[in-house]
Amino acid sequence: MKTCLKIDKDCGKVLIVHGSADESTAVEDAFEFAKIIPNHKLHIIQGADHCYTSHQAELDATVVDFIKESLQQDKPYLQLARYSMPTN
């Protein structure tokens, strides 16, 4: 939990992925993290253990989808930044 508190409030989007069958870290912790971390997306992988054994495909898809969504949402800002940069 202490690690969560170190996340900068202006860090941008955060993806929290947790397995419902994780015996190393309780799934309830993911819900507590979500209460603390602003601008987050929480995804619980049903039946996944701590290493996501037998759930790699869902983990991969979740991460890739999050990155795609983030890039799509930030696209206008990226374009604005590109056009506002001084040219030599």
Tab-separated table of N, CA and C in Angstrom:
chain	number	residue	atom	x	y	z
A	1	MET	N	0.824	-1.199	0.000
A	1	MET	CA	0.000	0.000	0.000
A	1	MET	C	0.865	1.258	0.000
A	2	LYS	N	2.011	1.216	0.685
A	2	LYS	CA	2.889	2.390	0.739
A	2	LYS	C	3.356	2.798	-0.648
A	3	THR	N	3.587	1.819	-1.511
A	3	THR	CA	4.032	2.120	-2.869
A	3	THR	C	2.987	2.945	-3.604
A	4	CYS	N	1.728	2.637	-3.411
A	4	CYS	CA	0.637	3.389	-4.035
A	4	CYS	C	0.677	4.852	-3.645
A	5	LEU	N	0.986	5.111	-2.411
A	5	LEU	CA	0.991	6.478	-1.913
A	5	LEU	C	2.110	7.306	-2.528
A	6	LYS	N	3.111	6.652	-3.103
A	6	LYS	CA	4.235	7.358	-3.722
A	6	LYS	C	3.941	7.781	-5.160
A	7	ILE	N	2.840	7.333	-5.718
A	7	ILE	CA	2.506	7.679	-7.098
A	7	ILE	C	2.095	9.142	-7.158
A	8	ASP	N	2.736	9.881	-8.039
A	8	ASP	CA	2.443	11.298	-8.229
A	8	ASP	C	1.001	11.455	-8.715
A	9	LYS	N	0.275	12.357	-8.122
A	9	LYS	CA	-1.132	12.574	-8.480
A	9	LYS	C	-1.289	13.038	-9.929
A	10	ASP	N	-0.229	13.592	-10.520
A	10	ASP	CA	-0.267	14.069	-11.899
A	10	ASP	C	0.439	13.121	-12.859
A	11	CYS	N	0.552	11.848	-12.482
A	11	CYS	CA	1.349	10.903	-13.278
A	11	CYS	C	0.682	10.491	-14.580
A	12	GLY	N	-0.575	10.731	-14.740
A	12	GLY	CA	-1.262	10.276	-15.950
A	12	GLY	C	-2.080	9.033	-15.658
A	13	LYS	N	-2.387	8.299	-16.683
A	13	LYS	CA	-3.234	7.118	-16.538
A	13	LYS	C	-2.466	5.958	-15.911
A	14	VAL	N	-3.170	5.192	-15.069
A	14	VAL	CA	-2.569	4.035	-14.394
A	14	VAL	C	-3.472	2.828	-14.620
A	15	LEU	N	-2.869	1.721	-15.029
A	15	LEU	CA	-3.599	0.464	-15.194
A	15	LEU	C	-3.293	-0.429	-14.003
A	16	ILE	N	-4.347	-0.885	-13.335
A	16	ILE	CA	-4.214	-1.837	-12.233
A	16	ILE	C	-4.801	-3.156	-12.724
A	17	VAL	N	-3.974	-4.188	-12.791
A	17	VAL	CA	-4.437	-5.516	-13.199
A	17	VAL	C	-4.161	-6.456	-12.045
A	18	HIS	N	-5.158	-7.266	-11.705
A	18	HIS	CA	-4.990	-8.175	-10.574
A	18	HIS	C	-5.750	-9.466	-10.849
A	19	GLY	N	-5.198	-10.564	-10.410
A	19	GLY	CA	-5.865	-11.849	-10.544
A	19	GLY	C	-6.766	-12.120	-9.353
A	20	SER	N	-7.954	-12.628	-9.615
A	20	SER	CA	-8.897	-12.892	-8.522
A	20	SER	C	-8.444	-14.046	-7.634
A	21	ALA	N	-7.562	-14.911	-8.148
A	21	ALA	CA	-7.080	-16.061	-7.370
A	21	ALA	C	-5.649	-15.855	-6.870
A	22	ASP	N	-5.200	-14.605	-6.823
A	22	ASP	CA	-3.846	-14.295	-6.355
A	22	ASP	C	-3.754	-14.593	-4.862
A	23	GLU	N	-2.860	-15.503	-4.488
A	23	GLU	CA	-2.676	-15.850	-3.078
A	23	GLU	C	-1.531	-15.065	-2.447
A	24	SER	N	-0.752	-14.350	-3.254
A	24	SER	CA	0.357	-13.546	-2.727
A	24	SER	C	-0.117	-12.176	-2.267
A	25	THR	N	-1.009	-11.587	-3.048
A	25	THR	CA	-1.573	-10.280	-2.722
A	25	THR	C	-3.082	-10.383	-2.900
A	26	ALA	N	-3.812	-10.097	-1.870
A	26	ALA	CA	-5.273	-10.234	-1.911
A	26	ALA	C	-5.886	-9.316	-2.963
A	27	VAL	N	-6.890	-9.816	-3.656
A	27	VAL	CA	-7.559	-9.030	-4.684
A	27	VAL	C	-8.190	-7.772	-4.086
A	28	GLU	N	-8.543	-7.823	-2.826
A	28	GLU	CA	-9.105	-6.641	-2.162
A	28	GLU	C	-8.120	-5.474	-2.179
A	29	ASP	N	-6.823	-5.793	-2.182
A	29	ASP	CA	-5.813	-4.732	-2.244
A	29	ASP	C	-5.934	-3.927	-3.533
A	30	ALA	N	-6.270	-4.587	-4.627
A	30	ALA	CA	-6.429	-3.882	-5.903
A	30	ALA	C	-7.545	-2.845	-5.805
A	31	PHE	N	-8.622	-3.194	-5.112
A	31	PHE	CA	-9.720	-2.245	-4.938
A	31	PHE	C	-9.307	-1.082	-4.035
A	32	GLU	N	-8.480	-1.367	-3.049
A	32	GLU	CA	-7.962	-0.304	-2.179
A	32	GLU	C	-7.018	0.608	-2.959
A	33	PHE	N	-6.159	0.018	-3.805
A	33	PHE	CA	-5.259	0.820	-4.644
A	33	PHE	C	-6.080	1.753	-5.525
A	34	ALA	N	-7.154	1.223	-6.087
A	34	ALA	CA	-7.995	2.009	-6.987
A	34	ALA	C	-8.611	3.214	-6.280
A	35	LYS	N	-8.862	3.100	-4.996
A	35	LYS	CA	-9.405	4.232	-4.235
A	35	LYS	C	-8.366	5.338	-4.078
A	36	ILE	N	-7.096	4.963	-4.064
A	36	ILE	CA	-6.009	5.910	-3.806
A	36	ILE	C	-5.471	6.536	-5.088
A	37	ILE	N	-5.389	5.742	-6.149
A	37	ILE	CA	-4.743	6.188	-7.382
A	37	ILE	C	-5.749	6.919	-8.271
A	38	PRO	N	-5.476	8.192	-8.567
A	38	PRO	CA	-6.376	8.920	-9.464
A	38	PRO	C	-6.159	8.477	-10.911
A	39	ASN	N	-7.150	8.691	-11.731
A	39	ASN	CA	-7.047	8.441	-13.169
A	39	ASN	C	-6.573	7.020	-13.469
A	40	HIS	N	-7.255	6.052	-12.892
A	40	HIS	CA	-6.857	4.652	-13.045
A	40	HIS	C	-7.917	3.857	-13.810
A	41	LYS	N	-7.491	2.698	-14.272
A	41	LYS	CA	-8.414	1.706	-14.818
A	41	LYS	C	-8.097	0.410	-14.090
A	42	LEU	N	-9.095	-0.200	-13.495
A	42	LEU	CA	-8.926	-1.447	-12.750
A	42	LEU	C	-9.487	-2.601	-13.569
A	43	HIS	N	-8.678	-3.647	-13.721
A	43	HIS	CA	-9.130	-4.844	-14.440
A	43	HIS	C	-8.781	-6.066	-13.600
A	44	ILE	N	-9.795	-6.811	-13.192
A	44	ILE	CA	-9.598	-8.049	-12.433
A	44	ILE	C	-9.709	-9.214	-13.414
A	45	ILE	N	-8.679	-10.052	-13.451
A	45	ILE	CA	-8.701	-11.231	-14.313
A	45	ILE	C	-9.205	-12.404	-13.476
A	46	GLN	N	-10.414	-12.844	-13.789
A	46	GLN	CA	-11.057	-13.914	-13.029
A	46	GLN	C	-10.257	-15.215	-13.129
A	47	GLY	N	-9.947	-15.790	-11.968
A	47	GLY	CA	-9.248	-17.066	-11.897
A	47	GLY	C	-7.735	-16.979	-12.008
A	48	ALA	N	-7.198	-15.796	-12.268
A	48	ALA	CA	-5.747	-15.654	-12.441
A	48	ALA	C	-5.034	-15.634	-11.098
A	49	ASP	N	-3.878	-16.308	-11.068
A	49	ASP	CA	-3.049	-16.286	-9.864
A	49	ASP	C	-2.053	-15.122	-9.959
A	50	HIS	N	-1.095	-15.086	-9.051
A	50	HIS	CA	-0.142	-13.979	-8.979
A	50	HIS	C	0.703	-13.848	-10.250
A	51	CYS	N	0.992	-14.962	-10.909
A	51	CYS	CA	1.831	-14.960	-12.126
A	51	CYS	C	1.001	-15.009	-13.402
A	52	TYR	N	-0.319	-14.950	-13.269
A	52	TYR	CA	-1.242	-15.001	-14.401
A	52	TYR	C	-1.071	-16.283	-15.212
A	53	THR	N	-0.700	-17.372	-14.513
A	53	THR	CA	-0.570	-18.679	-15.153
A	53	THR	C	-1.894	-19.013	-15.834
A	54	SER	N	-1.837	-19.427	-17.057
A	54	SER	CA	-3.019	-19.771	-17.866
A	54	SER	C	-3.895	-18.565	-18.195
A	55	HIS	N	-3.415	-17.367	-17.934
A	55	HIS	CA	-4.200	-16.166	-18.231
A	55	HIS	C	-3.354	-15.109	-18.955
A	56	GLN	N	-2.253	-15.542	-19.570
A	56	GLN	CA	-1.354	-14.599	-20.239
A	56	GLN	C	-2.037	-13.856	-21.386
A	57	ALA	N	-2.868	-14.543	-22.134
A	57	ALA	CA	-3.527	-13.902	-23.281
A	57	ALA	C	-4.416	-12.748	-22.825
A	58	GLU	N	-5.173	-12.959	-21.745
A	58	GLU	CA	-6.040	-11.881	-21.246
A	58	GLU	C	-5.208	-10.740	-20.680
A	59	LEU	N	-4.137	-11.075	-19.981
A	59	LEU	CA	-3.245	-10.040	-19.448
A	59	LEU	C	-2.669	-9.210	-20.591
A	60	ASP	N	-2.145	-9.889	-21.609
A	60	ASP	CA	-1.565	-9.190	-22.761
A	60	ASP	C	-2.591	-8.284	-23.432
A	61	ALA	N	-3.782	-8.813	-23.674
A	61	ALA	CA	-4.829	-8.042	-24.341
A	61	ALA	C	-5.240	-6.831	-23.509
A	62	THR	N	-5.305	-7.002	-22.205
A	62	THR	CA	-5.676	-5.903	-21.313
A	62	THR	C	-4.659	-4.772	-21.395
A	63	VAL	N	-3.388	-5.124	-21.364
A	63	VAL	CA	-2.326	-4.111	-21.420
A	63	VAL	C	-2.315	-3.417	-22.783
A	64	VAL	N	-2.402	-4.189	-23.849
A	64	VAL	CA	-2.394	-3.607	-25.199
A	64	VAL	C	-3.601	-2.690	-25.393
A	65	ASP	N	-4.777	-3.125	-24.965
A	65	ASP	CA	-5.980	-2.293	-25.086
A	65	ASP	C	-5.832	-0.993	-24.303
A	66	PHE	N	-5.264	-1.071	-23.106
A	66	PHE	CA	-5.061	0.122	-22.286
A	66	PHE	C	-4.129	1.109	-22.996
A	67	ILE	N	-3.057	0.595	-23.567
A	67	ILE	CA	-2.113	1.462	-24.280
A	67	ILE	C	-2.791	2.102	-25.488
A	68	LYS	N	-3.540	1.313	-26.247
A	68	LYS	CA	-4.241	1.850	-27.416
A	68	LYS	C	-5.244	2.926	-27.012
A	69	GLU	N	-6.031	2.659	-25.965
A	69	GLU	CA	-7.014	3.637	-25.487
A	69	GLU	C	-6.326	4.912	-25.036
A	70	SER	N	-5.223	4.764	-24.330
A	70	SER	CA	-4.495	5.929	-23.831
A	70	SER	C	-3.944	6.758	-24.978
A	71	LEU	N	-3.387	6.104	-25.972
A	71	LEU	CA	-2.853	6.828	-27.126
A	71	LEU	C	-3.965	7.520	-27.898
A	72	GLN	N	-5.099	6.855	-28.042
A	72	GLN	CA	-6.231	7.434	-28.763
A	72	GLN	C	-6.767	8.658	-28.030
A	73	GLN	N	-6.890	8.576	-26.712
A	73	GLN	CA	-7.404	9.691	-25.923
A	73	GLN	C	-6.433	10.855	-25.918
A	74	ASP	N	-5.137	10.576	-25.956
A	74	ASP	CA	-4.129	11.625	-25.896
A	74	ASP	C	-3.798	12.199	-27.268
A	75	LYS	N	-4.347	11.632	-28.316
A	75	LYS	CA	-3.993	12.040	-29.673
A	75	LYS	C	-4.167	13.544	-29.910
A	76	PRO	N	-5.290	14.169	-29.544
A	76	PRO	CA	-5.406	15.615	-29.771
A	76	PRO	C	-4.319	16.403	-29.040
A	77	TYR	N	-3.962	15.950	-27.839
A	77	TYR	CA	-2.939	16.653	-27.077
A	77	TYR	C	-1.577	16.487	-27.729
A	78	LEU	N	-1.324	15.298	-28.261
A	78	LEU	CA	-0.052	15.063	-28.941
A	78	LEU	C	0.037	15.928	-30.187
A	79	GLN	N	-1.064	16.063	-30.915
A	79	GLN	CA	-1.057	16.897	-32.110
A	79	GLN	C	-0.868	18.359	-31.741
A	80	LEU	N	-1.537	18.809	-30.699
A	80	LEU	CA	-1.407	20.185	-30.245
A	80	LEU	C	0.037	20.473	-29.848
A	81	ALA	N	0.643	19.549	-29.128
A	81	ALA	CA	2.031	19.733	-28.710
A	81	ALA	C	2.946	19.809	-29.928
A	82	ARG	N	2.683	19.002	-30.919
A	82	ARG	CA	3.520	19.000	-32.120
A	82	ARG	C	3.412	20.337	-32.845
A	83	TYR	N	2.208	20.876	-32.972
A	83	TYR	CA	2.018	22.125	-33.701
A	83	TYR	C	2.482	23.339	-32.913
A	84	SER	N	2.557	23.241	-31.615
A	84	SER	CA	2.955	24.399	-30.821
A	84	SER	C	4.460	24.464	-30.581
A	85	MET	N	5.182	23.443	-31.053
A	85	MET	CA	6.632	23.453	-30.864
A	85	MET	C	7.270	24.412	-31.864
A	86	PRO	N	8.244	25.199	-31.424
A	86	PRO	CA	8.913	26.125	-32.346
A	86	PRO	C	9.719	25.359	-33.390
A	87	THR	N	9.770	25.900	-34.583
A	87	THR	CA	10.567	25.289	-35.641
A	87	THR	C	11.827	26.107	-35.858
A	88	ASN	N	12.849	25.455	-36.327
A	88	ASN	CA	14.127	26.155	-36.568
A	88	ASN	C	14.247	26.615	-37.989
